[in-house]
CSV table of C-alpha atoms in Angstrom, one decimal:
chain,number,residue,atom,x,y,z
Y,12,MET,CA,-37.2,26.8,-51.1
Y,13,LYS,CA,-37.3,26.5,-47.3
Y,14,ARG,CA,-39.1,23.2,-47.7
Y,15,TYR,CA,-36.2,21.7,-49.7
Y,16,ILE,CA,-33.6,23.0,-47.2
Y,17,TYR,CA,-35.5,21.2,-44.4
Y,18,ILE,CA,-35.7,18.0,-46.4
Y,19,LEU,CA,-31.9,18.2,-47.2
Y,20,ALA,CA,-31.1,18.8,-43.5
Y,21,ALA,CA,-33.2,15.8,-42.5
Y,22,ILE,CA,-31.4,13.6,-45.0
Y,23,ILE,CA,-28.0,14.7,-43.7
Y,24,LEU,CA,-28.9,14.1,-40.1
Y,25,SER,CA,-30.4,10.7,-41.0
Y,26,SER,CA,-27.2,9.8,-42.8
Y,27,CYS,CA,-25.1,10.8,-39.7
Y,28,ASN,CA,-27.2,8.7,-37.4
Y,29,GLU,CA,-27.1,5.7,-39.8
Y,30,SER,CA,-23.3,5.9,-40.1
Y,31,GLU,CA,-22.9,5.6,-36.3
Y,32,LYS,CA,-24.2,2.2,-35.2
Y,33,ILE,CA,-25.0,1.2,-31.7
Y,34,VAL,CA,-24.2,-2.3,-30.6
Y,35,THR,CA,-25.4,-3.7,-27.2
Y,36,THR,CA,-23.4,-6.4,-25.4
Y,37,ASP,CA,-24.0,-8.3,-22.2
Y,38,ILE,CA,-20.4,-8.1,-21.0
Y,39,TYR,CA,-18.9,-5.6,-18.6
Y,40,PRO,CA,-16.7,-2.8,-20.2
Y,41,PRO,CA,-13.0,-3.7,-20.5
Y,42,ILE,CA,-11.8,-0.8,-18.4
Y,43,TYR,CA,-8.5,0.2,-16.7
Y,44,PRO,CA,-8.2,0.1,-13.8
Y,45,ASP,CA,-10.8,-2.6,-13.0
Y,46,TYR,CA,-13.3,-0.8,-10.8
Y,47,ILE,CA,-16.1,-3.2,-11.5
Y,48,GLY,CA,-17.8,-4.3,-8.2
Y,49,VAL,CA,-15.3,-2.6,-5.9
Y,50,THR,CA,-16.1,-1.2,-2.5
Y,51,ILE,CA,-15.0,2.4,-1.8
Y,52,PRO,CA,-15.2,5.0,0.9
Y,53,THR,CA,-16.9,8.4,0.4
Y,54,THR,CA,-13.5,10.1,0.9
Y,55,ILE,CA,-11.8,8.7,-2.2
Y,56,ALA,CA,-10.8,10.7,-5.3
Y,57,PRO,CA,-12.8,10.0,-8.5
Y,58,LEU,CA,-12.4,6.5,-9.9
Y,59,ASN,CA,-11.4,7.8,-13.3
Y,60,PHE,CA,-10.9,5.0,-15.9
Y,61,ASN,CA,-9.9,4.4,-19.5
Y,62,MET,CA,-10.9,1.8,-22.0
Y,63,ILE,CA,-8.2,-0.9,-22.3
Y,64,ASP,CA,-8.6,-0.7,-26.1
Y,65,ASP,CA,-6.4,2.2,-27.4
Y,66,ASP,CA,-8.5,2.6,-30.5
Y,67,VAL,CA,-11.6,3.8,-28.6
Y,68,GLU,CA,-12.2,7.4,-29.6
Y,69,GLN,CA,-14.9,8.5,-27.3
Y,70,MET,CA,-16.8,7.5,-24.2
Y,71,LYS,CA,-20.2,8.3,-22.7
Y,72,VAL,CA,-20.4,7.4,-19.0
Y,73,SER,CA,-23.3,7.8,-16.7
Y,74,ILE,CA,-23.3,7.1,-12.9
Y,75,SER,CA,-26.5,7.0,-10.9
Y,76,ASN,CA,-27.8,5.8,-7.6
Y,77,THR,CA,-31.1,4.4,-6.2
Y,78,ASN,CA,-32.3,7.9,-5.2
Y,79,GLY,CA,-32.4,9.0,-8.8
Y,80,ASP,CA,-29.2,11.2,-8.7
Y,81,LYS,CA,-27.3,11.0,-11.9
Y,82,TYR,CA,-24.0,12.3,-13.4
Y,83,ASP,CA,-23.1,12.1,-17.1
Y,84,ILE,CA,-19.8,12.8,-18.9
Y,85,ASN,CA,-18.8,12.6,-22.5
Y,86,SER,CA,-15.0,12.5,-23.1
Y,87,THR,CA,-12.1,10.5,-24.4
Y,88,TYR,CA,-12.0,8.7,-21.0
Y,89,ALA,CA,-14.0,8.7,-17.8
Y,90,CYS,CA,-12.7,11.8,-16.1
Y,91,PHE,CA,-15.0,12.9,-13.3
Y,92,ASP,CA,-15.2,16.4,-11.8
Y,93,ILE,CA,-14.0,16.1,-8.2
Y,94,ASP,CA,-16.9,18.2,-6.7
Y,95,GLU,CA,-19.6,16.4,-8.7
Y,96,TRP,CA,-18.1,13.1,-7.9
Y,97,ARG,CA,-18.0,13.9,-4.2
Y,98,GLU,CA,-21.6,15.1,-4.2
Y,99,ILE,CA,-23.0,11.9,-5.7
Y,100,ILE,CA,-21.0,9.4,-3.6
Y,101,GLU,CA,-21.9,11.3,-0.4
Y,102,LYS,CA,-25.5,10.9,-1.4
Y,103,SER,CA,-24.8,7.2,-2.1
Y,104,LYS,CA,-23.1,6.3,1.2
Y,105,GLY,CA,-24.1,2.8,2.3
Y,106,ASP,CA,-25.7,2.3,-1.2
Y,107,THR,CA,-24.7,1.4,-4.7
Y,108,LEU,CA,-23.5,3.5,-7.7
Y,109,TYR,CA,-24.5,2.1,-11.1
Y,110,VAL,CA,-22.2,2.9,-14.0
Y,111,ASP,CA,-23.2,2.8,-17.7
Y,112,VAL,CA,-20.6,2.9,-20.3
Y,113,GLN,CA,-20.8,3.5,-24.1
Y,114,ALA,CA,-17.5,3.5,-26.1
Y,115,LYS,CA,-17.1,4.6,-29.7
Y,116,LYS,CA,-14.7,2.9,-32.1
Y,117,SER,CA,-14.7,3.7,-35.8
Y,118,ASP,CA,-18.4,4.3,-36.6
Y,119,THR,CA,-19.7,2.0,-33.8
Y,120,TRP,CA,-20.9,2.8,-30.3
Y,121,THR,CA,-20.9,-0.2,-28.0
Y,122,GLN,CA,-23.3,-0.2,-25.0
Y,123,TYR,CA,-21.8,-2.3,-22.2
Y,124,LYS,CA,-23.4,-4.1,-19.3
Y,125,GLN,CA,-24.1,-1.8,-16.4
Y,126,PHE,CA,-21.7,-2.4,-13.4
Y,127,PRO,CA,-21.9,-1.5,-9.7
Y,128,ILE,CA,-19.6,0.4,-7.4
Y,129,TYR,CA,-20.4,-0.1,-3.7
Y,130,VAL,CA,-20.1,2.9,-1.5
Y,131,SER,CA,-19.4,1.8,2.1
Y,132,LYS,CA,-21.0,3.3,5.2
Y,133,ASP,CA,-17.5,3.1,6.8
Y,134,THR,CA,-15.7,6.4,6.3
Y,135,LEU,CA,-12.0,6.3,5.7
Y,136,ALA,CA,-10.9,9.0,8.1
Y,137,ASP,CA,-7.2,8.8,7.3
Y,138,ARG,CA,-6.8,11.5,4.6
Y,139,CYS,CA,-3.5,10.4,3.2
Y,140,ILE,CA,-1.2,7.5,2.3
Y,141,THR,CA,2.6,7.6,2.5
Y,142,TYR,CA,4.7,5.2,0.4
Y,143,ARG,CA,8.0,4.8,-1.3
Y,144,ARG,CA,8.4,4.9,-5.1
Y,145,LEU,CA,11.5,3.3,-6.7
Y,146,ALA,CA,12.7,1.4,-9.7
Y,147,PRO,CA,11.8,-2.3,-9.6
Y,148,THR,CA,15.5,-3.3,-9.6
Y,149,TYR,CA,18.0,-4.2,-7.0
Y,150,ASN,CA,20.5,-1.3,-7.7
Y,151,VAL,CA,18.2,1.4,-6.5
Y,152,TYR,CA,20.9,3.6,-5.0
Y,153,SER,CA,21.8,5.0,-8.4
Y,154,ILE,CA,18.2,5.7,-9.5
Y,155,PHE,CA,15.7,8.3,-8.4
Y,156,MET,CA,13.6,7.2,-5.4
Y,157,GLY,CA,11.7,8.8,-2.7
Y,158,ILE,CA,9.0,8.7,0.0
Y,159,PHE,CA,5.8,10.5,-0.9
Y,160,CYS,CA,2.5,11.5,0.6
Y,161,ARG,CA,-0.7,11.3,-1.4
Y,162,ASP,CA,-4.0,13.0,-0.5
Y,163,ILE,CA,-6.5,10.3,-1.3
Y,164,MET,CA,-9.4,12.7,-1.6
Y,165,THR,CA,-7.7,14.5,-4.5
Y,166,PHE,CA,-4.8,13.6,-6.8
Y,167,ASP,CA,-2.3,15.8,-4.9
Y,168,GLU,CA,1.1,14.2,-4.1
Y,169,GLY,CA,3.8,15.7,-2.0
Y,170,THR,CA,7.5,14.7,-1.6
Y,171,ILE,CA,8.5,13.9,2.0
Y,172,ILE,CA,12.1,13.0,1.0
Y,173,ASP,CA,13.9,11.8,-2.1
Y,174,ASN,CA,17.5,11.0,-3.0
Y,175,THR,CA,18.1,14.2,-4.9
Y,176,ILE,CA,18.9,15.8,-1.5
Y,177,ASN,CA,22.2,14.0,-1.6
Y,178,LYS,CA,23.7,11.8,-4.3
Y,179,GLY,CA,23.9,8.1,-3.5
Y,180,MET,CA,21.3,8.4,-0.7
Y,181,CYS,CA,18.7,5.6,-0.1
Y,182,VAL,CA,15.5,6.3,1.8
Y,183,ASN,CA,13.4,3.5,3.2
Y,184,CYS,CA,11.5,2.0,6.1
Y,185,HIS,CA,9.2,4.8,7.0
Y,186,ILE,CA,6.2,4.5,9.3
Y,187,GLN,CA,3.7,6.5,11.3
Y,188,ASN,CA,2.4,5.6,14.8
Y,189,LYS,CA,-1.1,4.3,14.2
Y,190,THR,CA,-1.4,6.5,11.1
Y,191,SER,CA,-0.7,9.6,13.2
Y,192,SER,CA,1.8,12.1,11.8
Y,193,LYS,CA,2.8,13.2,15.3
Y,194,ASP,CA,5.1,10.2,15.6
Y,195,ARG,CA,6.9,9.2,12.5
Y,196,MET,CA,10.3,8.0,11.3
Y,197,VAL,CA,12.4,7.5,8.1
Y,198,HIS,CA,15.6,5.5,7.6
Y,199,ILE,CA,18.2,7.2,5.4
Y,200,ARG,CA,21.1,5.1,4.1
Y,201,GLY,CA,24.3,6.1,2.2
Y,202,PRO,CA,27.2,8.5,2.7
Y,203,LEU,CA,25.1,10.8,4.9
Y,204,GLY,CA,23.0,8.3,6.8
Y,205,GLY,CA,20.8,8.3,9.9
Y,206,THR,CA,17.3,7.7,11.2
Y,207,TYR,CA,14.9,10.7,11.2
Y,208,ILE,CA,12.5,10.5,14.1
Y,209,LYS,CA,9.7,13.0,15.1
Y,210,HIS,CA,8.1,12.5,18.5
Y,211,ASN,CA,6.2,15.0,20.7
Y,212,GLY,CA,6.9,17.8,18.2
Y,213,LYS,CA,10.7,17.3,18.3
Y,214,GLU,CA,12.6,16.3,15.2
Y,215,GLU,CA,16.1,14.7,15.3
Y,216,ILE,CA,18.5,12.5,13.4
Y,217,VAL,CA,20.0,9.5,15.4
Y,218,ASN,CA,22.7,7.1,14.5
Y,219,THR,CA,21.6,3.5,15.3
Y,220,LYS,CA,24.9,1.9,14.2
Y,221,LEU,CA,26.5,0.1,17.2
Y,222,ASP,CA,29.4,-2.3,17.0
Y,223,SER,CA,27.7,-4.9,19.2
Y,224,LEU,CA,24.7,-5.2,16.8
Y,225,MET,CA,24.9,-6.9,13.4
Y,226,SER,CA,23.5,-3.9,11.6
Y,227,VAL,CA,21.9,-0.5,11.9
Y,228,CYS,CA,18.2,-0.7,12.9
Y,229,VAL,CA,15.9,-1.8,10.0
Y,230,TYR,CA,12.3,-2.9,10.0
Y,231,ASN,CA,10.3,-1.1,12.6
Y,232,THR,CA,7.1,-0.6,14.6
Y,233,TRP,CA,6.0,2.2,17.0
Y,234,HIS,CA,4.7,1.3,20.4
Y,235,PRO,CA,1.2,2.8,20.8
Y,236,SER,CA,2.5,5.1,23.6
Y,237,GLY,CA,5.1,6.6,21.2
Y,238,ARG,CA,7.8,5.9,23.8
Y,239,TYR,CA,9.4,2.9,22.0
Y,240,ILE,CA,10.2,1.7,18.5
Y,241,ALA,CA,10.9,-2.0,18.0
Y,242,PHE,CA,13.5,-2.6,15.4
Y,243,SER,CA,15.0,-5.6,13.6
Y,244,VAL,CA,18.7,-5.7,12.9
Y,245,ASN,CA,19.4,-7.7,9.8
Y,246,LYS,CA,22.3,-9.2,7.9
Y,247,THR,CA,20.7,-9.2,4.5
Y,248,THR,CA,21.9,-11.1,1.4
Y,249,GLN,CA,20.8,-11.0,-2.3
Y,250,SER,CA,20.8,-13.9,-4.8
Y,251,PHE,CA,19.5,-14.1,-8.4
Y,252,HIS,CA,17.5,-16.7,-10.2
Y,253,VAL,CA,18.7,-17.9,-13.6
Y,254,GLY,CA,15.3,-18.2,-15.1
Y,255,GLY,CA,11.6,-18.4,-14.3
Y,256,LEU,CA,9.2,-15.8,-12.9
Y,257,LYS,CA,11.3,-15.1,-9.9
Y,258,ARG,CA,14.3,-12.8,-10.5
Y,259,ILE,CA,15.8,-12.0,-7.2
Y,260,GLU,CA,15.8,-13.3,-3.6
Y,261,VAL,CA,16.5,-11.0,-0.6
Y,262,TYR,CA,16.9,-12.9,2.6
Y,263,ASP,CA,18.4,-12.6,6.1
Y,264,GLN,CA,21.5,-14.6,7.0
Y,265,GLY,CA,20.8,-13.4,10.5
Y,266,SER,CA,18.3,-11.0,12.2
Y,267,ASP,CA,17.5,-10.0,15.8
Y,268,ILE,CA,15.0,-7.7,17.4
Y,269,VAL,CA,15.8,-4.8,19.7
Y,270,VAL,CA,13.7,-2.0,21.3
Y,271,TYR,CA,14.6,1.7,21.1
Y,272,ASN,CA,13.6,4.0,23.8
Y,273,VAL,CA,12.8,7.3,21.9
Y,274,GLU,CA,12.9,9.5,25.0
Y,275,GLU,CA,16.0,8.0,26.6
Y,276,HIS,CA,17.9,7.6,23.3
Y,277,GLU,CA,18.8,4.1,24.2
Y,278,ILE,CA,18.6,0.7,22.5
Y,279,ILE,CA,17.4,-2.0,24.9
Y,280,ARG,CA,18.6,-5.5,24.1
Y,281,GLN,CA,16.0,-8.3,24.0
Y,282,PRO,CA,18.0,-11.6,24.6
Y,283,MET,CA,14.8,-13.7,24.0
Y,284,LEU,CA,14.7,-12.2,20.5
Y,285,MET,CA,18.5,-12.4,19.8
Y,286,THR,CA,19.0,-16.1,19.1
Y,287,ASP,CA,20.4,-18.3,16.4
Y,288,ASP,CA,17.0,-18.1,14.7
Y,289,CYS,CA,16.1,-15.2,12.4
Y,290,GLU,CA,13.7,-12.9,14.1
Y,291,THR,CA,12.4,-10.0,12.1
Y,292,TYR,CA,9.4,-7.8,11.1
Y,293,PRO,CA,8.3,-6.7,14.6
Y,294,THR,CA,4.8,-5.2,15.3
Y,295,PHE,CA,3.1,-4.2,18.5
Y,296,SER,CA,-0.4,-5.1,19.5
Y,297,PRO,CA,-2.8,-2.1,19.6
Y,298,ASP,CA,-2.8,-2.1,23.4
Y,299,GLY,CA,1.0,-2.4,23.5
Y,300,ASP,CA,1.0,-5.5,25.7
Y,301,TRP,CA,2.4,-7.8,23.1
Y,302,LEU,CA,5.2,-7.8,20.6
Y,303,TYR,CA,4.6,-9.9,17.5
Y,304,PHE,CA,7.4,-10.9,15.2
Y,305,CYS,CA,8.4,-13.4,12.4
Y,306,SER,CA,10.8,-16.2,13.2
Y,307,SER,CA,12.5,-18.8,11.1
Y,308,LYS,CA,15.1,-21.4,11.7
Y,309,ARG,CA,18.3,-20.5,9.9
Y,310,PRO,CA,18.8,-23.4,7.4
Y,311,GLU,CA,22.1,-25.0,6.7
Y,312,ASN,CA,24.1,-23.3,3.9
Y,313,ASP,CA,21.6,-20.5,4.0
Y,314,GLU,CA,19.4,-22.0,1.3
Y,315,CYS,CA,16.8,-19.3,0.7
Y,316,GLU,CA,14.1,-21.8,-0.2
Y,317,GLU,CA,14.4,-23.3,3.3
Y,318,PHE,CA,13.6,-20.0,5.1
Y,319,LYS,CA,10.1,-20.6,6.5
Y,320,TYR,CA,8.8,-18.0,8.9
Y,321,ASP,CA,6.1,-18.4,11.6
Y,322,ILE,CA,4.4,-15.5,13.3
Y,323,LYS,CA,5.0,-15.4,17.1
Y,324,ARG,CA,4.3,-13.1,20.0
Y,325,VAL,CA,5.7,-12.4,23.4
Y,326,ALA,CA,4.5,-10.2,26.3
Y,327,PHE,CA,5.9,-6.6,26.5
Y,328,ASP,CA,6.6,-4.7,29.7
Y,329,LYS,CA,5.7,-1.1,28.9
Y,330,GLU,CA,7.6,0.3,31.9
Y,331,LYS,CA,10.9,-1.5,31.3
Y,332,GLY,CA,10.7,-1.7,27.5
Y,333,GLU,CA,11.5,-5.4,27.7
Y,334,VAL,CA,9.8,-8.6,26.5
Y,335,TYR,CA,9.1,-11.4,29.1
Y,336,GLY,CA,7.4,-14.7,29.5
Y,337,GLU,CA,6.9,-17.5,27.0
Y,338,ILE,CA,7.0,-17.1,23.3
Y,339,GLU,CA,3.7,-18.2,21.6
Y,340,THR,CA,3.3,-19.3,18.0
Y,341,ILE,CA,0.3,-17.5,16.5
Y,342,VAL,CA,0.6,-18.6,12.8
Y,343,ASP,CA,2.4,-22.0,12.4
Y,344,ALA,CA,3.0,-21.7,8.7
Y,345,SER,CA,6.2,-23.7,8.5
Y,346,SER,CA,4.5,-26.9,9.7
Y,347,MET,CA,2.3,-26.7,6.5
Y,348,GLY,CA,5.3,-26.0,4.3
Y,349,LYS,CA,4.4,-22.3,4.0
Y,350,ASN,CA,5.9,-19.0,5.0
Y,351,ALA,CA,4.2,-16.2,7.0
Y,352,THR,CA,5.7,-12.7,7.1
Y,353,PHE,CA,4.8,-9.0,7.8
Y,354,ALA,CA,2.2,-9.4,10.5
Y,355,ARG,CA,-0.1,-6.3,11.0
Y,356,ILE,CA,-2.8,-6.2,13.6
Y,357,SER,CA,-6.0,-4.2,13.1
Y,358,PRO,CA,-6.2,-1.3,15.5
Y,359,ASP,CA,-9.4,-2.8,17.1
Y,360,GLY,CA,-7.4,-6.0,17.7
Y,361,LYS,CA,-9.9,-8.2,15.8
Y,362,TYR,CA,-7.6,-9.4,13.0
Y,363,LEU,CA,-4.0,-10.1,12.1
Y,364,MET,CA,-3.2,-9.7,8.5
Y,365,TYR,CA,-0.1,-11.3,7.1
Y,366,CYS,CA,1.5,-12.3,3.8
Y,367,GLU,CA,1.7,-16.0,2.9
Y,368,SER,CA,4.3,-17.3,0.4
Y,369,ASP,CA,6.3,-20.5,-0.2
Y,370,TYR,CA,9.5,-19.2,1.5
Y,371,GLY,CA,11.8,-16.3,2.0
Y,372,THR,CA,12.1,-13.0,3.8
Y,373,PHE,CA,10.9,-10.7,1.0
Y,374,PRO,CA,7.5,-11.9,-0.3
Y,375,ILE,CA,7.2,-8.9,-2.7
Y,376,HIS,CA,9.3,-10.9,-5.2
Y,377,HIS,CA,7.2,-14.0,-5.1
Y,378,PRO,CA,4.2,-14.4,-7.5
Y,379,GLU,CA,2.5,-16.9,-5.2
Y,380,ALA,CA,2.5,-14.4,-2.3
Y,381,ASP,CA,-1.0,-13.6,-1.0
Y,382,LEU,CA,-2.6,-11.8,1.9
Y,383,ARG,CA,-4.3,-13.7,4.7
Y,384,MET,CA,-6.3,-12.6,7.6
Y,385,LEU,CA,-6.5,-14.3,11.0
Y,386,ASP,CA,-9.6,-13.8,13.1
Y,387,MET,CA,-8.0,-13.4,16.6
Y,388,SER,CA,-11.2,-14.6,18.4
Y,389,THR,CA,-11.8,-17.8,16.4
Y,390,MET,CA,-8.2,-18.3,15.0
Y,391,GLN,CA,-9.7,-19.0,11.6
Y,392,VAL,CA,-7.8,-17.8,8.5
Y,393,ASP,CA,-9.6,-15.9,5.7
Y,394,SER,CA,-8.1,-16.4,2.2
Y,395,MET,CA,-9.0,-12.7,1.3
Y,396,ALA,CA,-10.2,-13.5,-2.2
Y,397,GLY,CA,-11.2,-9.9,-2.7
Y,398,ALA,CA,-7.6,-8.7,-2.3
Y,399,ASN,CA,-5.5,-11.4,-4.0
Y,400,SER,CA,-4.6,-12.1,-7.6
Y,401,ARG,CA,-2.3,-14.5,-9.6
Y,402,ASP,CA,0.7,-12.2,-8.8
Y,403,ALA,CA,2.3,-11.0,-5.6
Y,404,GLU,CA,0.4,-9.1,-2.9
Y,405,SER,CA,2.4,-7.8,0.1
Y,406,TYR,CA,3.3,-4.8,2.3
Y,407,HIS,CA,-0.1,-4.0,3.9
Y,408,ASN,CA,-1.1,-1.6,6.6
Y,409,TRP,CA,-4.4,-0.8,8.3
Y,410,SER,CA,-6.4,2.4,8.6
Y,411,ALA,CA,-7.1,3.8,12.1
Y,412,ASP,CA,-10.7,2.6,12.1
Y,413,SER,CA,-9.8,-1.0,11.1
Y,414,HIS,CA,-12.2,-1.1,8.1
Y,415,TRP,CA,-9.6,-0.3,5.4
Y,416,TYR,CA,-6.2,-1.5,4.4
Y,417,VAL,CA,-3.7,-0.6,1.8
Y,418,PHE,CA,-1.3,-3.0,0.1
Y,419,CYS,CA,1.0,-3.6,-2.9
Y,420,SER,CA,0.3,-5.8,-5.8
Y,421,ARG,CA,2.1,-6.8,-9.1
Y,422,ARG,CA,-1.2,-7.8,-10.8
Y,423,ASP,CA,-1.1,-4.9,-13.2
Y,424,ASP,CA,1.9,-6.0,-15.4
Y,425,GLY,CA,3.8,-8.5,-13.3
Y,426,GLN,CA,6.7,-6.0,-13.1
Y,427,HIS,CA,5.7,-3.0,-11.1
Y,428,THR,CA,3.9,-3.0,-7.7
Y,429,ARG,CA,0.8,-0.7,-7.5
Y,430,LEU,CA,-1.2,0.4,-4.5
Y,431,TYR,CA,-4.6,-1.1,-3.8
Y,432,ILE,CA,-7.1,-0.3,-1.0
Y,433,GLY,CA,-9.5,-2.9,0.4
Y,434,HIS,CA,-12.4,-2.9,2.8
Y,435,ILE,CA,-13.3,-5.2,5.7
Y,436,GLY,CA,-17.0,-5.1,6.8
Y,437,ASP,CA,-18.4,-5.5,10.3
Y,438,ASP,CA,-18.9,-9.2,9.5
Y,439,GLY,CA,-15.3,-9.6,8.6
Y,440,LYS,CA,-16.0,-10.0,4.9
Y,441,CYS,CA,-13.2,-8.9,2.5
Y,442,ASP,CA,-14.6,-6.9,-0.4
Y,443,LYS,CA,-13.0,-6.4,-3.8
Y,444,ALA,CA,-10.1,-4.0,-3.5
Y,445,PHE,CA,-9.5,-1.1,-5.9
Y,446,MET,CA,-6.3,0.5,-7.4
Y,447,LEU,CA,-5.3,3.9,-6.0
Y,448,PRO,CA,-7.1,6.4,-8.4
Y,449,GLN,CA,-5.2,8.7,-10.7
Y,450,LYS,CA,-6.5,11.6,-12.8
Y,451,ASP,CA,-5.6,9.9,-16.1
Y,452,PRO,CA,-4.8,6.3,-14.9
Y,453,LYS,CA,-3.8,4.7,-18.2
Y,454,ARG,CA,-1.3,7.5,-19.0
Y,455,TYR,CA,-0.1,7.9,-15.4
Y,456,TYR,CA,0.7,4.2,-14.7
Y,457,GLY,CA,1.8,3.6,-18.3
Y,458,GLU,CA,4.5,6.3,-17.9
Y,459,LEU,CA,5.4,5.4,-14.3
Y,460,PHE,CA,8.4,3.0,-14.4
Y,461,GLN,CA,8.6,2.8,-10.7
Y,462,SER,CA,7.1,0.5,-8.0
Y,463,TYR,CA,5.3,1.4,-4.8
Y,464,ASN,CA,6.2,-0.2,-1.5
Y,465,THR,CA,5.7,0.0,2.2
Y,466,PRO,CA,2.5,2.1,2.1
Y,467,ASP,CA,0.9,3.4,5.3
Y,468,PHE,CA,-2.2,5.5,6.1
Y,469,CYS,CA,-1.7,8.9,7.6
Y,470,ASP,CA,-4.0,11.5,9.1
Y,471,GLU,CA,-2.6,14.5,7.1
Y,472,MET,CA,0.0,15.5,4.5
Y,473,ILE,CA,3.6,15.2,5.8
Y,474,GLU,CA,6.5,17.4,5.0
Y,475,ILE,CA,10.2,17.5,6.1
Y,476,ASP,CA,12.3,20.6,5.9
Y,477,HIS,CA,15.0,19.4,3.4
Y,478,ARG,CA,17.5,22.1,4.3
Y,479,TRP,CA,17.2,21.2,8.0
Y,480,LEU,CA,17.5,17.5,7.2
Y,481,LEU,CA,20.6,17.9,5.0
Y,482,SER,CA,22.3,20.2,7.6
Y,483,ASN,CA,21.6,17.7,10.4
Y,484,LEU,CA,22.7,14.7,8.3
Y,485,LYS,CA,26.0,16.5,7.6
Y,486,LYS,CA,26.5,17.0,11.4
Y,487,GLY,CA,26.1,13.3,11.9
Y,488,GLY,CA,23.3,11.5,13.8
Y,489,LYS,CA,22.8,11.8,17.5
Y,490,SER,CA,24.7,9.0,19.4
Y,491,ILE,CA,22.6,6.6,21.3
Y,492,GLY,CA,23.2,4.2,24.2
Y,493,LEU,CA,22.9,0.5,24.6
Y,494,LYS,CA,21.3,-1.3,27.5
């Protein structure tokens, strides 16, 4: 009797195995996000991924390294345990992870081509990223928006400030000083407006609206000393395209640059940067000796297609808080019919990264916008193929060690900007960038009808006491002087 039971069991098992076929293919697995061949730090959260095909029922994923370490999972999507993930990538620092994927659909398992993930020897010391999330529309005041802080080693996200604190409030233009949370600022617009600044452990709200300036302070950059913040003041206009891929243009009918002395609560005029041209997007050099900015001739009739910005610089007096000397052109984009905006210099001073587009003040709305990187020693420009796509890339910032950068891209769906992190090697090579990981990426990004913008690295999680903030906003911002 037992003999017949064994035979019957064997037949059943044989039938199960025969009903599930295995097909091998020489193509990489179609996964979301695309993590094939990316370069990552050891301090990044697990690169969880889904199959693009919604009909996939099950996945078997194995990751291994050249030392023989291996980690297997069997689930509906590639969801790695954080501790096990961290253990294997720490063992693979400066080496390669090899990922094998099998996906089951109906009765068939497909074995895909093994793909690599490169684990850099360069540690990303900045633990967090700050960013704004908002609807990808122009009427953002009426829709939920906020500035958030994400721990990149985990999936934890905290709210720094959002517009539920006060109806009609807009929060924007936040930045840290060289990724340090000790010096930071956030602009708050609306009925209760002001500029939040934290410096040397002291928090305050200041009012940067002065009758003699064309606007409140807008785009900003901290001086490395923490003593100054360079601001642009902008007269901004919107226009809308009737058709095509571009929907909206945001451009400056006028813009100047001023410097705010944080300790003296005083705005210092910069006559050299307050001309009939449009001067905007200031940024200091890492040593604080130079102030870089973008400059465009203001075209007749303010035709937005005629705004062509170049990147320039001028010497900065750290004692007086004033620019001086001759203005130098560093990126002459306009002579080539191009537009260069949003200059950001690596903390080691080796590279200047900027956004190249056809025209305009806001490249985030331009599909042709790409990142470029200028080698400051050779003045050669790298096309940054590892970062760019067929859609818009913009709003980038460097890590403190100059090996990593974070930026926004619309490549995912053409509508929403997502955050990507890229790596620059000692040789200046730009490796393939990767999307900011999420625990269940397909679900998370599929349900997130918001865009990311103005990301910046930060050394720790940031919080603001919302009760203190609202109370001080109601009191009105601290008045400042003008020099």
